[in-house]
Coordinates of C-alpha atoms in Angstrom, one line a residue:
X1 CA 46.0 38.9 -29.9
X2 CA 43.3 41.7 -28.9
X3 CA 39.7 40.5 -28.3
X4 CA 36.9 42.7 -29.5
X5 CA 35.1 44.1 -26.3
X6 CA 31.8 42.3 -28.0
X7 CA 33.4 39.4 -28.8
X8 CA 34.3 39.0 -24.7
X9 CA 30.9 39.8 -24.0
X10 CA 29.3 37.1 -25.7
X11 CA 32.1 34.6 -24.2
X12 CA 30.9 35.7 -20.7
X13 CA 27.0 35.7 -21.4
X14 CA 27.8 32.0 -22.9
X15 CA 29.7 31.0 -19.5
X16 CA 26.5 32.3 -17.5
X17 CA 24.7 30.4 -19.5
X18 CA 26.5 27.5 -18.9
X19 CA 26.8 27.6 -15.4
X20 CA 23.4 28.4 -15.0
X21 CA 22.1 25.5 -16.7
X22 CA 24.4 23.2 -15.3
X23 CA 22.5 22.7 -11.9
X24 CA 19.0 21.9 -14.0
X25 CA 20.9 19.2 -15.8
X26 CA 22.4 17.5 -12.7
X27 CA 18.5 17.6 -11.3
X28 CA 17.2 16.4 -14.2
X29 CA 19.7 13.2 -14.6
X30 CA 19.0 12.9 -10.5
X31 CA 15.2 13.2 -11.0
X32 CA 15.8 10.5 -14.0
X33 CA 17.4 8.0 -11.2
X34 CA 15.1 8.6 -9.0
X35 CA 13.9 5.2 -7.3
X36 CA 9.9 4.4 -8.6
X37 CA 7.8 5.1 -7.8
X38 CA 9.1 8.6 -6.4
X39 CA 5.7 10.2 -7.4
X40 CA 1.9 9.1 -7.1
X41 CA 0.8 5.9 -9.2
X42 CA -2.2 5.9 -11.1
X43 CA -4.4 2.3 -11.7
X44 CA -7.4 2.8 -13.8
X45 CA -10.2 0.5 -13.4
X46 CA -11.8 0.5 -16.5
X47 CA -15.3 -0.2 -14.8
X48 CA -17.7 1.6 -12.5
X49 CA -16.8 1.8 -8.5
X50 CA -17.9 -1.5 -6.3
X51 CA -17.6 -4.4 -8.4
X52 CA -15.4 -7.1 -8.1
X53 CA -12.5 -5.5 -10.2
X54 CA -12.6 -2.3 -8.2
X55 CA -12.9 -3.9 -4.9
X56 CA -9.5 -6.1 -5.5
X57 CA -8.2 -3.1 -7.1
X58 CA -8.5 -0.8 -4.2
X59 CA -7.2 -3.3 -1.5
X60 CA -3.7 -4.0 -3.2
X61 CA -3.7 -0.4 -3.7
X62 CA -3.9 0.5 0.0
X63 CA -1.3 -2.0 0.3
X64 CA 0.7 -0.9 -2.3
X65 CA 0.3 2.5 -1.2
X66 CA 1.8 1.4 2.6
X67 CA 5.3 -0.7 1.7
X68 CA 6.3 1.9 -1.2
X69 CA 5.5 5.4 0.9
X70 CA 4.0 6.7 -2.3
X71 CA 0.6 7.0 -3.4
X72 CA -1.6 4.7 -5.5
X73 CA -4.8 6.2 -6.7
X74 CA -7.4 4.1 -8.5
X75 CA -9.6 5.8 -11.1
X76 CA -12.8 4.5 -12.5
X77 CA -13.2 4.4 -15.9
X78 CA -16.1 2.4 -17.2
X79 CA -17.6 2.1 -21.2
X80 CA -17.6 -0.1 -23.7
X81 CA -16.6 -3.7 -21.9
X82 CA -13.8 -1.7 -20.8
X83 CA -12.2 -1.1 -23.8
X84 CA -12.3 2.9 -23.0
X85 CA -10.3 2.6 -20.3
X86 CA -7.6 -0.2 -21.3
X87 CA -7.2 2.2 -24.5
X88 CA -6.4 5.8 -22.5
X89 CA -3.7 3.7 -20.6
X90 CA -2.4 1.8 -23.7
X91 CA -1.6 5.7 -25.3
X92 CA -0.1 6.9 -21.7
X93 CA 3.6 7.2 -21.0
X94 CA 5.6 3.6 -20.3
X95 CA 7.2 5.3 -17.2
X96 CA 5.2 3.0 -14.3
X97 CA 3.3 6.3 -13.1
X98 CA -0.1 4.8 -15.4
X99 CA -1.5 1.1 -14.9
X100 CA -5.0 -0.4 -15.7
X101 CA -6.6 -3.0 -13.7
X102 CA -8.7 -6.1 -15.1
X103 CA -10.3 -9.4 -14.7
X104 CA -11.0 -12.4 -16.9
X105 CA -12.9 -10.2 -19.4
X106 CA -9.4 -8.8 -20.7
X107 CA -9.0 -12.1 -22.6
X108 CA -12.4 -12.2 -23.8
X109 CA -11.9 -8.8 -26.1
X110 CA -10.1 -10.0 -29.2
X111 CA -13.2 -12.7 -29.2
X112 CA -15.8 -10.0 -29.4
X113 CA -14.3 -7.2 -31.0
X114 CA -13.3 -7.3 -34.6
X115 CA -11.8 -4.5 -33.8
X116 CA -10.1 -2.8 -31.0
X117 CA -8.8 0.9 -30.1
X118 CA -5.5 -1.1 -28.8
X119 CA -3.5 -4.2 -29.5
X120 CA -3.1 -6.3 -26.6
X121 CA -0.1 -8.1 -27.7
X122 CA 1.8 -4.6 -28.4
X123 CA 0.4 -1.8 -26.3
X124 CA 0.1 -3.2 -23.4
X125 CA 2.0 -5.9 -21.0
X126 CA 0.8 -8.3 -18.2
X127 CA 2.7 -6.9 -15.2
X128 CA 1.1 -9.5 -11.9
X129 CA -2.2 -11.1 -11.7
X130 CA -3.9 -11.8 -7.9
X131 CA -6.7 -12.1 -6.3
X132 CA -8.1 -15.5 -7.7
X133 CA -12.3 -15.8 -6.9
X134 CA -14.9 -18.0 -7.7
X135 CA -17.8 -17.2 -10.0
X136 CA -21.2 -17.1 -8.1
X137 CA -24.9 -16.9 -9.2
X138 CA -26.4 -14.9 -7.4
X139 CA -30.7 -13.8 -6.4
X140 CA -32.6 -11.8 -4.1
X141 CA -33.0 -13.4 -0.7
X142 CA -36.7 -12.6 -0.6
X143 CA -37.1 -13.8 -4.4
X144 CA -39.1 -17.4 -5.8
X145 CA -34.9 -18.5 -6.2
X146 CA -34.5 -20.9 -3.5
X147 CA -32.1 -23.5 -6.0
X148 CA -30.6 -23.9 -8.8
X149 CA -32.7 -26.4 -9.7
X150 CA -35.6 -23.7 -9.7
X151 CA -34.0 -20.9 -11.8
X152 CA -33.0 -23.3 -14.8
X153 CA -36.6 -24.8 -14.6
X154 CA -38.1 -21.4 -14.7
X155 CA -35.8 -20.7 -17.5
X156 CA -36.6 -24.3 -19.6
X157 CA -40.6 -23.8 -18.9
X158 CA -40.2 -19.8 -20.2
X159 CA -37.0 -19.4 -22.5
X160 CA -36.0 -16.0 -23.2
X161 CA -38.1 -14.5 -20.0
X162 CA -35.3 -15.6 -16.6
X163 CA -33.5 -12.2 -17.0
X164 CA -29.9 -11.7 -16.1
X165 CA -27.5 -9.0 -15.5
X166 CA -24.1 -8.1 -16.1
X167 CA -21.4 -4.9 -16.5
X168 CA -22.1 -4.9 -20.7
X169 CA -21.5 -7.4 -23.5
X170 CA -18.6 -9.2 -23.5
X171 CA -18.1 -8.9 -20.3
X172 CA -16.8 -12.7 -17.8
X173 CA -20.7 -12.6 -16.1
X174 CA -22.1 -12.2 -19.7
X175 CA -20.5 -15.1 -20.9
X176 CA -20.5 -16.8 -17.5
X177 CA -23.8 -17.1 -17.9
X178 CA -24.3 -18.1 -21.5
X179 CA -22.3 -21.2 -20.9
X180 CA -24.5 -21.7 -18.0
X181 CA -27.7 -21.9 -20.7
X182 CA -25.2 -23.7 -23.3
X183 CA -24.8 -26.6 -20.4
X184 CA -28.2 -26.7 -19.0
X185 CA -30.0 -25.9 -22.5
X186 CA -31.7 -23.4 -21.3
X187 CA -32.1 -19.6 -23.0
X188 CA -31.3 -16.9 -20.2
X189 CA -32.5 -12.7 -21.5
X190 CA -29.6 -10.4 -20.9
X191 CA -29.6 -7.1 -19.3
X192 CA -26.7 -5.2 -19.7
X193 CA -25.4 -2.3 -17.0
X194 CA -22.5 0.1 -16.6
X195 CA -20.6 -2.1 -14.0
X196 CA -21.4 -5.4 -11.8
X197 CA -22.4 -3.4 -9.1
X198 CA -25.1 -1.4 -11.0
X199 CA -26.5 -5.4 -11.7
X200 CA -26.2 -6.0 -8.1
X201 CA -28.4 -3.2 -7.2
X202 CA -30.6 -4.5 -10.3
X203 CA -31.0 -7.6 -8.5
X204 CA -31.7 -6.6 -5.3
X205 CA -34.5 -4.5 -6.5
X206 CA -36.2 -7.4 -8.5
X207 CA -35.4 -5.8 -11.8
X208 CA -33.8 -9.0 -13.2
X209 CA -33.8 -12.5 -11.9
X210 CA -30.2 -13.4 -11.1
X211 CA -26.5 -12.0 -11.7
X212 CA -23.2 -14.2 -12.0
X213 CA -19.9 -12.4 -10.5
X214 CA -17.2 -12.9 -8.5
X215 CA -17.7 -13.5 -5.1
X216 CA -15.0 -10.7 -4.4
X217 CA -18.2 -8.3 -5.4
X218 CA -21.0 -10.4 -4.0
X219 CA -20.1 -11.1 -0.7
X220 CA -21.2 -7.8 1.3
X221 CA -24.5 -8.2 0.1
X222 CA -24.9 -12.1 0.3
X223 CA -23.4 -11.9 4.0
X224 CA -25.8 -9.3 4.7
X225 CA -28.5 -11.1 3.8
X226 CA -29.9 -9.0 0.9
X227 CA -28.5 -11.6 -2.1
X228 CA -29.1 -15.7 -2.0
X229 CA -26.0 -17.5 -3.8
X230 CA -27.5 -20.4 -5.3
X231 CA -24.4 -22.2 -6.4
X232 CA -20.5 -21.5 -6.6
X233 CA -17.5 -22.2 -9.5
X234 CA -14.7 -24.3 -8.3
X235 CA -14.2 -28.0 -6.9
X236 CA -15.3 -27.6 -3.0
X237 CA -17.0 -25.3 -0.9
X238 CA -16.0 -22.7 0.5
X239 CA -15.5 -22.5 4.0
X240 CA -16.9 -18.8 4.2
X241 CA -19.8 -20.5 2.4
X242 CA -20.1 -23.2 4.1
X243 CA -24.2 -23.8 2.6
X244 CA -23.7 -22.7 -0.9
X245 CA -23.2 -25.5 -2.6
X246 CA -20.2 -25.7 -6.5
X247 CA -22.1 -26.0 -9.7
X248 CA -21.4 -29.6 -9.8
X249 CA -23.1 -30.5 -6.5
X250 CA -26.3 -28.4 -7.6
X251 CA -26.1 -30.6 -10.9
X252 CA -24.2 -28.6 -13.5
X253 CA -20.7 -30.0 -14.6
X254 CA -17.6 -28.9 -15.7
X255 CA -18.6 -25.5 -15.0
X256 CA -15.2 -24.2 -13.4
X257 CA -15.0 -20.4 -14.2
X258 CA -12.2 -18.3 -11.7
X259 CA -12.1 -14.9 -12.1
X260 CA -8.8 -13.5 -11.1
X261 CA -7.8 -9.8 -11.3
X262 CA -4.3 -8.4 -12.9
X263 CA -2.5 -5.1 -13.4
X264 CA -1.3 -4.1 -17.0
X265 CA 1.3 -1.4 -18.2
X266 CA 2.1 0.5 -21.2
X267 CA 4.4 -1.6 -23.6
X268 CA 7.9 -0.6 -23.2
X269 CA 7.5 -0.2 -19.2
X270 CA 11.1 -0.6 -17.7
X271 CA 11.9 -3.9 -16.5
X272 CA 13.2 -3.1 -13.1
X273 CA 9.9 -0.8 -12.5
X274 CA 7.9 -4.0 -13.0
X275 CA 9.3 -6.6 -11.4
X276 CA 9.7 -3.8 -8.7
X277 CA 5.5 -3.7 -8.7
X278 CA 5.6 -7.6 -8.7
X279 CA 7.6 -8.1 -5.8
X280 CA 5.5 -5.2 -4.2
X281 CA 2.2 -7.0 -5.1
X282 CA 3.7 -10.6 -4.5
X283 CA 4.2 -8.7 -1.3
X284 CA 1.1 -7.2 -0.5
X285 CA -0.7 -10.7 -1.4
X286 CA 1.3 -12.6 1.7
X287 CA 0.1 -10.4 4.1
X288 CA -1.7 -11.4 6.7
X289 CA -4.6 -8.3 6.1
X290 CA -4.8 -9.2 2.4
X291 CA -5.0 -12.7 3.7
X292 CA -8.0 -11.8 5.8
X293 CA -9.6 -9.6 3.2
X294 CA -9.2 -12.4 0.8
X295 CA -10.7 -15.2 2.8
X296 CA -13.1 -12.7 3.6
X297 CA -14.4 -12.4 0.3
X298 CA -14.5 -16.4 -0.7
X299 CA -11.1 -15.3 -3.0
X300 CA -7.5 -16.8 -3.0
X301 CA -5.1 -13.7 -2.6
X302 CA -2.1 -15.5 -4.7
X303 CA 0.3 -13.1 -7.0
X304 CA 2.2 -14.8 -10.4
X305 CA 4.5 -13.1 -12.1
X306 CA 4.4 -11.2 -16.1
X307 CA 5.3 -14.9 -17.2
X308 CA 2.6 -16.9 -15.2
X309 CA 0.1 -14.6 -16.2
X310 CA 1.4 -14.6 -19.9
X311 CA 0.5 -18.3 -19.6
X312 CA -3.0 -17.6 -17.4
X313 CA -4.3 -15.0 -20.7
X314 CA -3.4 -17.3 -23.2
X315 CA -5.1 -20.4 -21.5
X316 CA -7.8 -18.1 -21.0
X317 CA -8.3 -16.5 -24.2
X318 CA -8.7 -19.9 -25.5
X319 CA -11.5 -21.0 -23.5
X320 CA -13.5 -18.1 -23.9
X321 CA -13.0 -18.3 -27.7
X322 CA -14.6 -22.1 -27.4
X323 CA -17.6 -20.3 -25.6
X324 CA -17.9 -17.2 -28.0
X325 CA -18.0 -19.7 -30.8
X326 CA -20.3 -22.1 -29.5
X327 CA -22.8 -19.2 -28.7
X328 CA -22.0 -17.8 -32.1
X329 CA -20.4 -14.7 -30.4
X330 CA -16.7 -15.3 -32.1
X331 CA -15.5 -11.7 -33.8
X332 CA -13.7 -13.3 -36.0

């Protein structure tokens, strides 16, 4: 049988072609097994730089950073209780390269949105939650504050005029302190900011009269002498605090608020990536420098796994929505 000379010529261009490609497919199926994280990791804090969420945030990710070898890079993006943030990673790629860190407020959304630009239950799943602090309420040193006892008077003798600040509607200090005014029976003005820290600042400079966050990013300050905390969430002391007294001890409660800190990925995120990042951060929480840094800041450096936490939203979801109702706040 004779072969046209053309018809041999396209057989050869079509075995170059072959054999050129072949090497690019065996790197693309050996870049597909690569081990993650084999490139940098991206955690998006979806609120400004210094408060409590960021300041977690950035210690496990040094950690994080250490025991894998690869980079994890946090990036602030504040607006909107959040929500602007959560969303960009709920549209990014379920590959483990994009994650979003949060607090307490995650579970407060769906109570104070009727709508959101995501769906928690199906773009987005709880990967590890750590980093378990008390709530604190917090004044300036050098301010009329020296209780409690003296900021809720002020606030029953002058309703609506004991100003307080937080990182925007919605937000754990916002509703922190509404349930403080809802137990005491007092009325509290709000003043929201871009992020916790920019209420900090607010406070130190007499702006407003008193801010409630975690103590993860109020203990700089108060150590330092610049903020007075006048009480603590929780059941005892704590020992880094040894003379701010718990809510109950200064008279208010069943008034037990913990703000803890988690790490969410895009739905659809492959199982042996996250239990990878929970054994990472489980990990990173045992060691003896988060220990320090956690004790440090008044906080409990404990990891649970995407089950735990599951349970920890759910719970938390419905307290808040008893809150958001009772100051007629519900969304729904």
């Amino acid at each position: 049988m004779t072969h046209h000379p053309r018809t041999r010529s396209c057989r050869r261009r079509a075995a170059l072609l072959v054999a050129a490609t072949l090497p690019l497919l065996a790197c693309g199926i050996a870049r597909a097994a690569d081990p993650w994280p084999s490139r940098p990791v991206r955690i998006v804090v979806p609120y400004g730089p210094g408060g409590a969420v960021d300041v977690a945030t950035r210690k496990v990710a040094q950690l994080l950073s250490t025991q894998t070898g690869q980079s994890f890079v946090v990036e602030n993006k504040p607006g909107a209780t959040g929500t602007i943030g959560v969303s960009q990673v709920a549209r990014a790629p379920a590959d483990g390269y994009t994650l979003v860190a949060n607090d307490t407020t995650y579970s407060l959304l769906p109570h104070i949105f009727k709508q959101l630009p995501f769906d928690p239950a199906k773009d987005l799943q709880p990967v590890s939650a750590f980093i378990f602090a008390p709530m604190a309420l917090a004044v300036a040193a050098d301010g009329p504050y020296r209780t409690l006892d003296d900021l809720i008077a002020r606030a029953r003798a002058k309703p609506d005029t004991v100003t307080y600040g937080s990182g925007g509607p919605g937000t754990t200090p916002h509703f922190a302190a509404e349930g403080l005014a809802l137990a005491t029976g007092v009325k509290f003005m709000h003043v929201p900011f871009k992020g916790a820290a920019e209420a900090t600042q607010a406070v130190l400079g007499k702006v407003i009269d008193f801010q409630f966050a975690s103590t993860t990013g109020l203990m700089g300050p108060a150590q330092g002498g610049q903020l007075r905390l006048l009480a603590v969430s929780g059941t005892k002391r704590l020992p880094v605090l040894p003379d701010v007294p718990t809510f109950a001890q200064a008279g208010v409660k069943d008034f037990g608020v913990i703000n803890w800190t988690g790490l969410w990925a895009p739905k659809g995120t492959p199982p042996a990536v996250t239990e990878r990042l929970q054994r990472e951060v489980a990990k990173a929480m045992a060691s003896q420098e988060m220990q320090t840094f956690a004790t440090k800041m008044g906080a409990e450096p404990r990891a649970v796994d995407a089950a735990q936490f599951a349970r920890i939203l759910a719970d938390s979801s419905t307290m808040w929505g008893n809150v958001a109702r009772s100051i007629g706040y519900d969304a729904k």
